[in-house]
mmCIF file with all atom_site columns, C-alpha atoms in Angstrom:
data_model
loop_
_atom_site.group_PDB
_atom_site.id
_atom_site.type_symbol
_atom_site.label_atom_id
_atom_site.label_alt_id
_atom_site.label_comp_id
_atom_site.label_asym_id
_atom_site.label_entity_id
_atom_site.label_seq_id
_atom_site.pdbx_PDB_ins_code
_atom_site.Cartn_x
_atom_site.Cartn_y
_atom_site.Cartn_z
_atom_site.occupancy
_atom_site.B_iso_or_equiv
_atom_site.pdbx_formal_charge
_atom_site.auth_seq_id
_atom_site.auth_comp_id
_atom_site.auth_asym_id
_atom_site.auth_atom_id
_atom_site.pdbx_PDB_model_num
ATOM 1   C CA . MET A 1 1   ? 0.000   0.000  0.000   1.00 53.00 ? 1   MET A CA 1
ATOM 2   C CA . LYS A 1 2   ? 2.892   2.390  0.710   1.00 71.00 ? 2   LYS A CA 1
ATOM 3   C CA . THR A 1 3   ? 4.171   2.060  -2.868  1.00 75.00 ? 3   THR A CA 1
ATOM 4   C CA . LYS A 1 4   ? 0.764   2.981  -4.266  1.00 77.00 ? 4   LYS A CA 1
ATOM 5   C CA . LYS A 1 5   ? 0.605   6.050  -1.999  1.00 78.00 ? 5   LYS A CA 1
ATOM 6   C CA . LYS A 1 6   ? 4.087   7.128  -3.101  1.00 78.00 ? 6   LYS A CA 1
ATOM 7   C CA . LYS A 1 7   ? 3.047   6.858  -6.758  1.00 77.00 ? 7   LYS A CA 1
ATOM 8   C CA . ILE A 1 8   ? -0.062  8.945  -6.161  1.00 84.00 ? 8   ILE A CA 1
ATOM 9   C CA . ILE A 1 9   ? 1.954   11.576 -4.313  1.00 90.00 ? 9   ILE A CA 1
ATOM 10  C CA . PHE A 1 10  ? 4.546   11.598 -7.121  1.00 89.00 ? 10  PHE A CA 1
ATOM 11  C CA . TYR A 1 11  ? 1.829   12.037 -9.785  1.00 91.00 ? 11  TYR A CA 1
ATOM 12  C CA . ASP A 1 12  ? 0.089   14.787 -7.834  1.00 92.00 ? 12  ASP A CA 1
ATOM 13  C CA . ASN A 1 13  ? 3.336   16.661 -7.183  1.00 93.00 ? 13  ASN A CA 1
ATOM 14  C CA . TYR A 1 14  ? 4.418   16.339 -10.823 1.00 93.00 ? 14  TYR A CA 1
ATOM 15  C CA . LYS A 1 15  ? 1.090   17.663 -12.123 1.00 93.00 ? 15  LYS A CA 1
ATOM 16  C CA . LYS A 1 16  ? 1.075   20.492 -9.584  1.00 94.00 ? 16  LYS A CA 1
ATOM 17  C CA . ASP A 1 17  ? 4.630   21.500 -10.542 1.00 91.00 ? 17  ASP A CA 1
ATOM 18  C CA . LEU A 1 18  ? 3.709   21.576 -14.255 1.00 93.00 ? 18  LEU A CA 1
ATOM 19  C CA . GLN A 1 19  ? 0.620   23.666 -13.516 1.00 93.00 ? 19  GLN A CA 1
ATOM 20  C CA . ASN A 1 20  ? 2.750   26.132 -11.534 1.00 93.00 ? 20  ASN A CA 1
ATOM 21  C CA . LYS A 1 21  ? 5.296   26.408 -14.340 1.00 93.00 ? 21  LYS A CA 1
ATOM 22  C CA . ILE A 1 22  ? 2.604   27.017 -16.954 1.00 92.00 ? 22  ILE A CA 1
ATOM 23  C CA . SER A 1 23  ? 0.844   29.525 -14.676 1.00 91.00 ? 23  SER A CA 1
ATOM 24  C CA . SER A 1 24  ? 4.110   31.416 -14.177 1.00 90.00 ? 24  SER A CA 1
ATOM 25  C CA . LEU A 1 25  ? 4.212   32.340 -17.878 1.00 89.00 ? 25  LEU A CA 1
ATOM 26  C CA . THR A 1 26  ? 3.048   35.907 -18.257 1.00 89.00 ? 26  THR A CA 1
ATOM 27  C CA . ASN A 1 27  ? 0.492   36.881 -20.857 1.00 92.00 ? 27  ASN A CA 1
ATOM 28  C CA . ASN A 1 28  ? 2.969   39.534 -22.018 1.00 92.00 ? 28  ASN A CA 1
ATOM 29  C CA . ASP A 1 29  ? 5.605   36.863 -22.765 1.00 89.00 ? 29  ASP A CA 1
ATOM 30  C CA . LEU A 1 30  ? 3.105   34.782 -24.699 1.00 93.00 ? 30  LEU A CA 1
ATOM 31  C CA . ASP A 1 31  ? 1.756   37.804 -26.551 1.00 94.00 ? 31  ASP A CA 1
ATOM 32  C CA . LEU A 1 32  ? 5.227   39.009 -27.538 1.00 94.00 ? 32  LEU A CA 1
ATOM 33  C CA . LEU A 1 33  ? 5.987   35.683 -29.217 1.00 96.00 ? 33  LEU A CA 1
ATOM 34  C CA . LYS A 1 34  ? 2.516   35.560 -30.793 1.00 96.00 ? 34  LYS A CA 1
ATOM 35  C CA . GLN A 1 35  ? 2.968   39.069 -32.209 1.00 96.00 ? 35  GLN A CA 1
ATOM 36  C CA . ASP A 1 36  ? 6.395   38.133 -33.616 1.00 96.00 ? 36  ASP A CA 1
ATOM 37  C CA . ILE A 1 37  ? 4.841   35.140 -35.374 1.00 97.00 ? 37  ILE A CA 1
ATOM 38  C CA . VAL A 1 38  ? 1.941   37.196 -36.775 1.00 97.00 ? 38  VAL A CA 1
ATOM 39  C CA . LYS A 1 39  ? 4.265   40.029 -37.940 1.00 96.00 ? 39  LYS A CA 1
ATOM 40  C CA . THR A 1 40  ? 6.492   37.504 -39.669 1.00 96.00 ? 40  THR A CA 1
ATOM 41  C CA . SER A 1 41  ? 3.485   36.084 -41.504 1.00 96.00 ? 41  SER A CA 1
ATOM 42  C CA . LYS A 1 42  ? 2.288   39.548 -42.571 1.00 96.00 ? 42  LYS A CA 1
ATOM 43  C CA . LYS A 1 43  ? 5.767   40.261 -44.011 1.00 95.00 ? 43  LYS A CA 1
ATOM 44  C CA . LYS A 1 44  ? 5.531   36.970 -45.954 1.00 97.00 ? 44  LYS A CA 1
ATOM 45  C CA . GLY A 1 45  ? 8.377   35.591 -43.860 1.00 96.00 ? 45  GLY A CA 1
ATOM 46  C CA . VAL A 1 46  ? 8.887   32.067 -42.580 1.00 96.00 ? 46  VAL A CA 1
ATOM 47  C CA . VAL A 1 47  ? 8.781   30.960 -38.938 1.00 97.00 ? 47  VAL A CA 1
ATOM 48  C CA . TYR A 1 48  ? 11.603  28.461 -38.350 1.00 96.00 ? 48  TYR A CA 1
ATOM 49  C CA . LEU A 1 49  ? 11.573  26.229 -35.260 1.00 96.00 ? 49  LEU A CA 1
ATOM 50  C CA . LEU A 1 50  ? 14.877  24.651 -34.213 1.00 94.00 ? 50  LEU A CA 1
ATOM 51  C CA . GLY A 1 51  ? 15.878  22.385 -31.364 1.00 93.00 ? 51  GLY A CA 1
ATOM 52  C CA . ASN A 1 52  ? 17.599  19.140 -30.416 1.00 89.00 ? 52  ASN A CA 1
ATOM 53  C CA . GLY A 1 53  ? 16.334  15.904 -28.899 1.00 88.00 ? 53  GLY A CA 1
ATOM 54  C CA . GLY A 1 54  ? 12.783  16.130 -27.570 1.00 88.00 ? 54  GLY A CA 1
ATOM 55  C CA . SER A 1 55  ? 12.546  19.693 -28.832 1.00 90.00 ? 55  SER A CA 1
ATOM 56  C CA . ILE A 1 56  ? 12.623  18.302 -32.377 1.00 87.00 ? 56  ILE A CA 1
ATOM 57  C CA . SER A 1 57  ? 9.213   16.755 -31.743 1.00 91.00 ? 57  SER A CA 1
ATOM 58  C CA . THR A 1 58  ? 7.864   20.045 -30.437 1.00 92.00 ? 58  THR A CA 1
ATOM 59  C CA . ALA A 1 59  ? 9.347   21.931 -33.416 1.00 92.00 ? 59  ALA A CA 1
ATOM 60  C CA . ASN A 1 60  ? 7.834   19.489 -35.897 1.00 91.00 ? 60  ASN A CA 1
ATOM 61  C CA . HIS A 1 61  ? 4.410   19.436 -34.271 1.00 93.00 ? 61  HIS A CA 1
ATOM 62  C CA . ILE A 1 62  ? 4.096   23.214 -33.820 1.00 95.00 ? 62  ILE A CA 1
ATOM 63  C CA . SER A 1 63  ? 5.430   23.876 -37.321 1.00 94.00 ? 63  SER A CA 1
ATOM 64  C CA . VAL A 1 64  ? 2.669   21.709 -38.783 1.00 93.00 ? 64  VAL A CA 1
ATOM 65  C CA . ASP A 1 65  ? 0.018   23.363 -36.576 1.00 93.00 ? 65  ASP A CA 1
ATOM 66  C CA . LEU A 1 66  ? 1.177   26.838 -37.615 1.00 94.00 ? 66  LEU A CA 1
ATOM 67  C CA . LEU A 1 67  ? 1.159   25.898 -41.301 1.00 93.00 ? 67  LEU A CA 1
ATOM 68  C CA . LYS A 1 68  ? -2.015  23.812 -41.463 1.00 92.00 ? 68  LYS A CA 1
ATOM 69  C CA . ASN A 1 69  ? -4.249  25.365 -38.822 1.00 90.00 ? 69  ASN A CA 1
ATOM 70  C CA . ALA A 1 70  ? -3.024  28.955 -38.444 1.00 92.00 ? 70  ALA A CA 1
ATOM 71  C CA . LYS A 1 71  ? -2.039  29.334 -42.132 1.00 94.00 ? 71  LYS A CA 1
ATOM 72  C CA . ILE A 1 72  ? 1.416   30.648 -41.205 1.00 94.00 ? 72  ILE A CA 1
ATOM 73  C CA . ASN A 1 73  ? 4.402   29.569 -43.284 1.00 95.00 ? 73  ASN A CA 1
ATOM 74  C CA . SER A 1 74  ? 6.645   27.620 -40.926 1.00 95.00 ? 74  SER A CA 1
ATOM 75  C CA . LYS A 1 75  ? 9.390   25.040 -41.095 1.00 93.00 ? 75  LYS A CA 1
ATOM 76  C CA . SER A 1 76  ? 11.297  22.779 -38.794 1.00 91.00 ? 76  SER A CA 1
ATOM 77  C CA . LEU A 1 77  ? 14.630  21.461 -40.015 1.00 80.00 ? 77  LEU A CA 1
ATOM 78  C CA . TYR A 1 78  ? 14.368  17.824 -39.162 1.00 82.00 ? 78  TYR A CA 1
ATOM 79  C CA . ASN A 1 79  ? 15.110  15.981 -42.353 1.00 82.00 ? 79  ASN A CA 1
ATOM 80  C CA . ASP A 1 80  ? 17.621  13.190 -41.738 1.00 84.00 ? 80  ASP A CA 1
ATOM 81  C CA . ASN A 1 81  ? 19.287  13.776 -45.120 1.00 87.00 ? 81  ASN A CA 1
ATOM 82  C CA . LEU A 1 82  ? 19.740  17.470 -44.369 1.00 86.00 ? 82  LEU A CA 1
ATOM 83  C CA . ILE A 1 83  ? 21.103  16.944 -40.854 1.00 87.00 ? 83  ILE A CA 1
ATOM 84  C CA . THR A 1 84  ? 23.525  14.164 -41.815 1.00 90.00 ? 84  THR A CA 1
ATOM 85  C CA . CYS A 1 85  ? 24.701  15.946 -44.981 1.00 91.00 ? 85  CYS A CA 1
ATOM 86  C CA . PHE A 1 86  ? 25.274  19.311 -43.288 1.00 88.00 ? 86  PHE A CA 1
ATOM 87  C CA . SER A 1 87  ? 26.759  17.671 -40.170 1.00 91.00 ? 87  SER A CA 1
ATOM 88  C CA . ASN A 1 88  ? 29.133  15.619 -42.296 1.00 92.00 ? 88  ASN A CA 1
ATOM 89  C CA . ASP A 1 89  ? 30.198  18.568 -44.460 1.00 93.00 ? 89  ASP A CA 1
ATOM 90  C CA . TYR A 1 90  ? 30.264  21.361 -41.845 1.00 94.00 ? 90  TYR A CA 1
ATOM 91  C CA . GLY A 1 91  ? 30.323  19.595 -38.462 1.00 91.00 ? 91  GLY A CA 1
ATOM 92  C CA . TYR A 1 92  ? 27.398  18.940 -36.146 1.00 92.00 ? 92  TYR A CA 1
ATOM 93  C CA . GLU A 1 93  ? 27.954  22.178 -34.253 1.00 93.00 ? 93  GLU A CA 1
ATOM 94  C CA . ASN A 1 94  ? 27.586  24.152 -37.506 1.00 92.00 ? 94  ASN A CA 1
ATOM 95  C CA . TRP A 1 95  ? 24.753  22.451 -39.374 1.00 90.00 ? 95  TRP A CA 1
ATOM 96  C CA . MET A 1 96  ? 21.953  24.749 -38.157 1.00 91.00 ? 96  MET A CA 1
ATOM 97  C CA . GLN A 1 97  ? 23.947  27.889 -38.841 1.00 94.00 ? 97  GLN A CA 1
ATOM 98  C CA . LYS A 1 98  ? 24.802  26.672 -42.351 1.00 94.00 ? 98  LYS A CA 1
ATOM 99  C CA . TYR A 1 99  ? 21.163  25.920 -43.070 1.00 93.00 ? 99  TYR A CA 1
ATOM 100 C CA . LEU A 1 100 ? 20.202  29.407 -41.896 1.00 94.00 ? 100 LEU A CA 1
ATOM 101 C CA . GLU A 1 101 ? 22.943  30.967 -44.043 1.00 93.00 ? 101 GLU A CA 1
ATOM 102 C CA . TYR A 1 102 ? 21.402  29.342 -47.127 1.00 92.00 ? 102 TYR A CA 1
ATOM 103 C CA . ASN A 1 103 ? 17.757  30.038 -46.326 1.00 92.00 ? 103 ASN A CA 1
ATOM 104 C CA . VAL A 1 104 ? 16.757  32.767 -43.883 1.00 94.00 ? 104 VAL A CA 1
ATOM 105 C CA . ASN A 1 105 ? 16.440  36.492 -44.381 1.00 93.00 ? 105 ASN A CA 1
ATOM 106 C CA . ASN A 1 106 ? 15.412  39.409 -42.198 1.00 93.00 ? 106 ASN A CA 1
ATOM 107 C CA . LYS A 1 107 ? 11.676  38.872 -42.899 1.00 96.00 ? 107 LYS A CA 1
ATOM 108 C CA . ASP A 1 108 ? 11.865  35.546 -41.053 1.00 97.00 ? 108 ASP A CA 1
ATOM 109 C CA . LEU A 1 109 ? 11.575  34.561 -37.401 1.00 97.00 ? 109 LEU A CA 1
ATOM 110 C CA . ILE A 1 110 ? 13.575  31.789 -35.765 1.00 97.00 ? 110 ILE A CA 1
ATOM 111 C CA . ILE A 1 111 ? 12.311  30.123 -32.589 1.00 97.00 ? 111 ILE A CA 1
ATOM 112 C CA . PHE A 1 112 ? 15.083  28.284 -30.756 1.00 97.00 ? 112 PHE A CA 1
ATOM 113 C CA . LEU A 1 113 ? 14.000  25.534 -28.333 1.00 96.00 ? 113 LEU A CA 1
ATOM 114 C CA . SER A 1 114 ? 16.664  24.438 -25.870 1.00 96.00 ? 114 SER A CA 1
ATOM 115 C CA . ALA A 1 115 ? 16.020  23.029 -22.415 1.00 95.00 ? 115 ALA A CA 1
ATOM 116 C CA . SER A 1 116 ? 19.566  23.805 -21.266 1.00 95.00 ? 116 SER A CA 1
ATOM 117 C CA . GLY A 1 117 ? 20.282  26.836 -23.448 1.00 95.00 ? 117 GLY A CA 1
ATOM 118 C CA . GLU A 1 118 ? 23.789  25.429 -23.942 1.00 96.00 ? 118 GLU A CA 1
ATOM 119 C CA . SER A 1 119 ? 23.622  23.405 -27.184 1.00 95.00 ? 119 SER A CA 1
ATOM 120 C CA . LYS A 1 120 ? 26.553  24.485 -29.347 1.00 96.00 ? 120 LYS A CA 1
ATOM 121 C CA . ASN A 1 121 ? 24.697  24.082 -32.649 1.00 94.00 ? 121 ASN A CA 1
ATOM 122 C CA . ILE A 1 122 ? 21.850  26.281 -31.424 1.00 96.00 ? 122 ILE A CA 1
ATOM 123 C CA . LEU A 1 123 ? 24.216  28.865 -29.950 1.00 97.00 ? 123 LEU A CA 1
ATOM 124 C CA . LYS A 1 124 ? 26.107  29.152 -33.242 1.00 97.00 ? 124 LYS A CA 1
ATOM 125 C CA . ALA A 1 125 ? 22.821  29.537 -35.131 1.00 97.00 ? 125 ALA A CA 1
ATOM 126 C CA . ALA A 1 126 ? 21.564  32.160 -32.659 1.00 97.00 ? 126 ALA A CA 1
ATOM 127 C CA . ASN A 1 127 ? 24.811  34.123 -32.878 1.00 97.00 ? 127 ASN A CA 1
ATOM 128 C CA . PHE A 1 128 ? 24.530  34.022 -36.680 1.00 97.00 ? 128 PHE A CA 1
ATOM 129 C CA . ALA A 1 129 ? 20.933  35.305 -36.495 1.00 97.00 ? 129 ALA A CA 1
ATOM 130 C CA . LYS A 1 130 ? 21.963  38.081 -34.110 1.00 97.00 ? 130 LYS A CA 1
ATOM 131 C CA . LYS A 1 131 ? 24.868  39.125 -36.345 1.00 96.00 ? 131 LYS A CA 1
ATOM 132 C CA . LYS A 1 132 ? 22.616  39.183 -39.434 1.00 95.00 ? 132 LYS A CA 1
ATOM 133 C CA . LYS A 1 133 ? 19.829  40.999 -37.543 1.00 95.00 ? 133 LYS A CA 1
ATOM 134 C CA . ILE A 1 134 ? 17.340  38.190 -38.100 1.00 96.00 ? 134 ILE A CA 1
ATOM 135 C CA . ASN A 1 135 ? 14.590  38.201 -35.481 1.00 96.00 ? 135 ASN A CA 1
ATOM 136 C CA . PHE A 1 136 ? 14.715  35.250 -33.098 1.00 96.00 ? 136 PHE A CA 1
ATOM 137 C CA . PHE A 1 137 ? 13.023  34.120 -29.917 1.00 96.00 ? 137 PHE A CA 1
ATOM 138 C CA . SER A 1 138 ? 14.442  31.629 -27.428 1.00 97.00 ? 138 SER A CA 1
ATOM 139 C CA . LEU A 1 139 ? 12.623  29.176 -25.179 1.00 97.00 ? 139 LEU A CA 1
ATOM 140 C CA . THR A 1 140 ? 14.885  27.683 -22.515 1.00 96.00 ? 140 THR A CA 1
ATOM 141 C CA . GLY A 1 141 ? 14.975  26.200 -19.028 1.00 96.00 ? 141 GLY A CA 1
ATOM 142 C CA . PHE A 1 142 ? 17.614  25.133 -16.520 1.00 96.00 ? 142 PHE A CA 1
ATOM 143 C CA . LYS A 1 143 ? 19.802  28.094 -15.470 1.00 96.00 ? 143 LYS A CA 1
ATOM 144 C CA . LYS A 1 144 ? 18.256  31.512 -16.030 1.00 95.00 ? 144 LYS A CA 1
ATOM 145 C CA . ASN A 1 145 ? 21.571  32.945 -17.203 1.00 95.00 ? 145 ASN A CA 1
ATOM 146 C CA . ASN A 1 146 ? 22.226  30.173 -19.732 1.00 97.00 ? 146 ASN A CA 1
ATOM 147 C CA . SER A 1 147 ? 24.206  31.057 -22.857 1.00 97.00 ? 147 SER A CA 1
ATOM 148 C CA . LEU A 1 148 ? 21.195  31.223 -25.176 1.00 97.00 ? 148 LEU A CA 1
ATOM 149 C CA . ASN A 1 149 ? 19.292  33.546 -22.835 1.00 95.00 ? 149 ASN A CA 1
ATOM 150 C CA . ASN A 1 150 ? 22.369  35.748 -22.573 1.00 96.00 ? 150 ASN A CA 1
ATOM 151 C CA . ILE A 1 151 ? 22.413  36.418 -26.328 1.00 96.00 ? 151 ILE A CA 1
ATOM 152 C CA . SER A 1 152 ? 18.633  36.579 -26.796 1.00 95.00 ? 152 SER A CA 1
ATOM 153 C CA . LYS A 1 153 ? 16.683  39.807 -26.652 1.00 94.00 ? 153 LYS A CA 1
ATOM 154 C CA . ASN A 1 154 ? 13.350  37.944 -26.737 1.00 95.00 ? 154 ASN A CA 1
ATOM 155 C CA . LYS A 1 155 ? 13.090  34.873 -24.541 1.00 95.00 ? 155 LYS A CA 1
ATOM 156 C CA . ILE A 1 156 ? 10.952  32.807 -22.254 1.00 94.00 ? 156 ILE A CA 1
ATOM 157 C CA . TRP A 1 157 ? 12.693  30.889 -19.482 1.00 95.00 ? 157 TRP A CA 1
ATOM 158 C CA . ILE A 1 158 ? 11.147  27.951 -17.635 1.00 94.00 ? 158 ILE A CA 1
ATOM 159 C CA . ASN A 1 159 ? 12.363  27.577 -14.050 1.00 93.00 ? 159 ASN A CA 1
ATOM 160 C CA . SER A 1 160 ? 13.148  23.867 -14.096 1.00 93.00 ? 160 SER A CA 1
ATOM 161 C CA . SER A 1 161 ? 16.131  21.567 -14.535 1.00 93.00 ? 161 SER A CA 1
ATOM 162 C CA . SER A 1 162 ? 13.937  18.689 -15.731 1.00 93.00 ? 162 SER A CA 1
ATOM 163 C CA . TYR A 1 163 ? 14.147  18.081 -19.490 1.00 93.00 ? 163 TYR A CA 1
ATOM 164 C CA . ASN A 1 164 ? 10.638  16.631 -19.587 1.00 94.00 ? 164 ASN A CA 1
ATOM 165 C CA . LYS A 1 165 ? 9.057   19.483 -17.654 1.00 95.00 ? 165 LYS A CA 1
ATOM 166 C CA . VAL A 1 166 ? 10.815  22.175 -19.702 1.00 95.00 ? 166 VAL A CA 1
ATOM 167 C CA . GLU A 1 167 ? 9.857   20.484 -22.975 1.00 96.00 ? 167 GLU A CA 1
ATOM 168 C CA . ILE A 1 168 ? 6.240   19.948 -21.850 1.00 95.00 ? 168 ILE A CA 1
ATOM 169 C CA . VAL A 1 169 ? 5.899   23.618 -20.938 1.00 95.00 ? 169 VAL A CA 1
ATOM 170 C CA . HIS A 1 170 ? 7.556   24.720 -24.220 1.00 96.00 ? 170 HIS A CA 1
ATOM 171 C CA . PHE A 1 171 ? 5.075   22.600 -26.165 1.00 95.00 ? 171 PHE A CA 1
ATOM 172 C CA . THR A 1 172 ? 2.142   23.868 -24.115 1.00 95.00 ? 172 THR A CA 1
ATOM 173 C CA . LEU A 1 173 ? 2.975   27.546 -24.511 1.00 95.00 ? 173 LEU A CA 1
ATOM 174 C CA . LEU A 1 174 ? 3.518   27.182 -28.269 1.00 96.00 ? 174 LEU A CA 1
ATOM 175 C CA . ALA A 1 175 ? 0.210   25.293 -28.617 1.00 95.00 ? 175 ALA A CA 1
ATOM 176 C CA . ILE A 1 176 ? -1.528  28.069 -26.662 1.00 94.00 ? 176 ILE A CA 1
ATOM 177 C CA . ILE A 1 177 ? -0.050  30.623 -29.060 1.00 95.00 ? 177 ILE A CA 1
ATOM 178 C CA . VAL A 1 178 ? -1.207  28.660 -32.130 1.00 94.00 ? 178 VAL A CA 1
ATOM 179 C CA . ASP A 1 179 ? -4.754  28.487 -30.733 1.00 93.00 ? 179 ASP A CA 1
ATOM 180 C CA . THR A 1 180 ? -4.633  32.195 -29.855 1.00 93.00 ? 180 THR A CA 1
ATOM 181 C CA . ILE A 1 181 ? -3.664  33.040 -33.437 1.00 93.00 ? 181 ILE A CA 1
ATOM 182 C CA . ILE A 1 182 ? -6.542  30.886 -34.712 1.00 88.00 ? 182 ILE A CA 1
ATOM 183 C CA . GLY A 1 183 ? -8.857  32.455 -32.135 1.00 85.00 ? 183 GLY A CA 1
ATOM 184 C CA . LYS A 1 184 ? -10.359 29.297 -30.705 1.00 74.00 ? 184 LYS A CA 1
ATOM 185 C CA . THR A 1 185 ? -9.347  26.087 -28.973 1.00 75.00 ? 185 THR A CA 1
ATOM 186 C CA . ASN A 1 186 ? -11.809 23.689 -30.582 1.00 75.00 ? 186 ASN A CA 1
ATOM 187 C CA . TYR A 1 187 ? -11.686 23.361 -34.353 1.00 71.00 ? 187 TYR A CA 1
ATOM 188 C CA . LYS A 1 188 ? -11.878 20.688 -36.993 1.00 72.00 ? 188 LYS A CA 1
ATOM 189 C CA . SER A 1 189 ? -8.698  19.285 -38.461 1.00 66.00 ? 189 SER A CA 1
ATOM 190 C CA . ASN A 1 190 ? -9.680  20.526 -41.920 1.00 61.00 ? 190 ASN A CA 1
ATOM 191 C CA . LEU A 1 191 ? -9.787  24.261 -41.083 1.00 55.00 ? 191 LEU A CA 1
#
């Protein structure tokens, strides 16, 4: 019986912690990112979503939702041929930056997803975007003064050192923004 109680307590604490992290996001933070996405669309720019690991899934999912449901041109860069080709030719730490060099311009928006804010490939891409004056927004966790936050003007930081919790909150806030752009939370898949 003690094991069952421990599981219930764990579940309850986990859910409560996620709720607190989501509730700590300010409407201003969410609205700033939403406005950046909408402005990019109005300029006929592309919203790029980049990340590593679990953030790839978030980038892919949100990119499809933006494109299909919100009618906003968006891309995530997770094509195995692209990653392996660019990593082989330029090095893993440089593949994102090289892709951006070939494709982005100052009408575009880049959303960087990094739980730690310390991934070298993302940092190189963010520094490239900053140098070229391409608008970007960072979603991070772990240490508040992580490297990505330190170079980002626009950012949302999640106060957690748990990869899963940071990635869940990143997904949730981006899904909220997609639904806010659409203007409703319940809609058919063939909008």
